[in-house]
GROMACS .gro file of C-alpha atoms in nm:
model
  101
    1MET     CA    1   0.566  18.956   0.608
    2GLU     CA    2   0.905  18.787   0.574
    3LEU     CA    3   1.000  18.603   0.256
    4ILE     CA    4   1.110  18.248   0.341
    5GLU     CA    5   1.154  18.087   0.001
    6THR     CA    6   1.081  18.122  -0.369
    7ILE     CA    7   1.039  17.806  -0.580
    8ASN     CA    8   1.027  17.811  -0.959
    9LEU     CA    9   0.783  17.536  -1.055
   10PRO     CA   10   0.822  17.313  -1.365
   11ASN     CA   11   0.501  17.459  -1.515
   12GLY     CA   12   0.649  17.810  -1.525
   13LEU     CA   13   0.471  17.941  -1.215
   14THR     CA   14   0.653  18.070  -0.908
   15LEU     CA   15   0.562  17.971  -0.553
   16THR     CA   16   0.647  18.233  -0.293
   17ILE     CA   17   0.644  18.139   0.076
   18TYR     CA   18   0.607  18.402   0.348
   19ASN     CA   19   0.637  18.385   0.726
   20LEU     CA   20   0.344  18.564   0.894
   21THR     CA   21   0.427  18.446   1.248
   22ARG     CA   22   0.325  18.684   1.526
   23ARG     CA   23   0.340  18.699   1.902
   24ILE     CA   24   0.014  18.627   2.085
   25ALA     CA   25   0.138  18.617   2.446
   26ALA     CA   26   0.459  18.670   2.642
   27ASP     CA   27   0.598  18.327   2.560
   28THR     CA   28   0.381  18.201   2.271
   29VAL     CA   29   0.337  18.278   1.904
   30LYS     CA   30   0.097  18.198   1.623
   31VAL     CA   31   0.308  18.034   1.352
   32GLU     CA   32   0.155  18.117   1.015
   33LEU     CA   33   0.288  18.059   0.664
   34SER     CA   34   0.145  18.196   0.340
   35PHE     CA   35   0.202  18.012   0.012
   36GLN     CA   36   0.132  18.229  -0.293
   37VAL     CA   37   0.131  18.169  -0.667
   38LYS     CA   38   0.048  18.447  -0.914
   39ILE     CA   39  -0.139  18.323  -1.220
   40GLU     CA   40  -0.177  18.521  -1.542
   41VAL     CA   41  -0.536  18.508  -1.669
   42LEU     CA   42  -0.539  18.381  -2.028
   43GLU     CA   43  -0.834  18.371  -2.267
   44SER     CA   44  -0.759  18.003  -2.336
   45PHE     CA   45  -0.871  17.919  -1.980
   46PHE     CA   46  -1.233  18.004  -2.066
   47ALA     CA   47  -1.512  17.855  -2.275
   48SER     CA   48  -1.598  18.192  -2.428
   49PRO     CA   49  -1.430  18.530  -2.482
   50ALA     CA   50  -1.716  18.692  -2.288
   51ASP     CA   51  -1.634  18.487  -1.976
   52TYR     CA   52  -1.267  18.582  -2.006
   53LEU     CA   53  -1.344  18.953  -2.042
   54GLN     CA   54  -1.589  18.948  -1.752
   55LEU     CA   55  -1.333  18.797  -1.514
   56LYS     CA   56  -1.050  19.018  -1.642
   57ASN     CA   57  -1.262  19.333  -1.602
   58ILE     CA   58  -1.345  19.242  -1.243
   59PHE     CA   59  -1.016  19.095  -1.116
   60GLY     CA   60  -0.756  19.216  -1.365
   61GLY     CA   61  -0.508  19.014  -1.566
   62GLU     CA   62  -0.355  18.829  -1.273
   63LEU     CA   63  -0.496  18.619  -0.990
   64THR     CA   64  -0.317  18.509  -0.673
   65TYR     CA   65  -0.359  18.164  -0.522
   66ASP     CA   66  -0.298  18.207  -0.148
   67HIS     CA   67  -0.296  17.914   0.094
   68LYS     CA   68  -0.221  17.957   0.464
   69LEU     CA   69  -0.112  17.705   0.724
   70GLU     CA   70  -0.107  17.803   1.090
   71ARG     CA   71  -0.071  17.675   1.440
   72SER     CA   72  -0.166  17.882   1.745
   73PHE     CA   73  -0.022  17.894   2.095
   74VAL     CA   74   0.322  17.764   2.001
   75SER     CA   75   0.588  17.813   2.267
   76ASP     CA   76   0.890  18.023   2.172
   77ALA     CA   77   1.111  17.716   2.206
   78GLU     CA   78   0.903  17.523   1.948
   79GLU     CA   79   0.854  17.803   1.693
   80ALA     CA   80   1.127  17.699   1.447
   81VAL     CA   81   1.031  17.330   1.463
   82VAL     CA   82   0.662  17.401   1.402
   83ARG     CA   83   0.744  17.638   1.113
   84SER     CA   84   0.959  17.368   0.955
   85GLU     CA   85   0.684  17.106   1.001
   86LEU     CA   86   0.423  17.330   0.836
   87LEU     CA   87   0.657  17.404   0.546
   88GLU     CA   88   0.738  17.037   0.489
   89THR     CA   89   0.370  16.937   0.516
   90PHE     CA   90   0.275  17.185   0.246
   91LYS     CA   91   0.557  17.076   0.017
   92LYS     CA   92   0.472  16.708   0.065
   93ASN     CA   93   0.096  16.753   0.010
   94SER     CA   94   0.065  17.040  -0.240
   95LEU     CA   95   0.385  17.103  -0.434
   96HIS     CA   96   0.317  16.828  -0.689
   97TYR     CA   97  -0.034  16.965  -0.752
   98LEU     CA   98   0.087  17.323  -0.798
   99SER     CA   99   0.361  17.204  -1.035
  100SER     CA  100   0.115  17.037  -1.273
  101PRO     CA  101   0.042  17.202  -1.608
   0.00000   0.00000   0.00000
C-alpha cells in the first residue's frame, strides 16, 4: 500500500489516498485506489448514551470510512493515466461531500 496523497479537509477530517495497484498479467495491472477517512466516534452523534456505548464497545473509539475505485486489465502503458482519472473522478464526485460538517 503506497501513500499517494493526504488532504486536510475543512471539517477537520483527513483524507488519505493509497495506491493498491497490482499486476494481474505480464503486461496488465489492476489499478486500485483506496480513499480513507478516520472518524472519531463522539457521543453527540447518537440519540442516546446507550447507543454510543454499544457502538464504542464493539468498534472502538474510531471508525474508518474506506472507499475504493478500481479498473481491471489496464495495460502497463495506460496505468498512470487510469490512476489519474480515478483520482480526479473521486475528487470531483466525493471531496465536497467528505468536507461537509
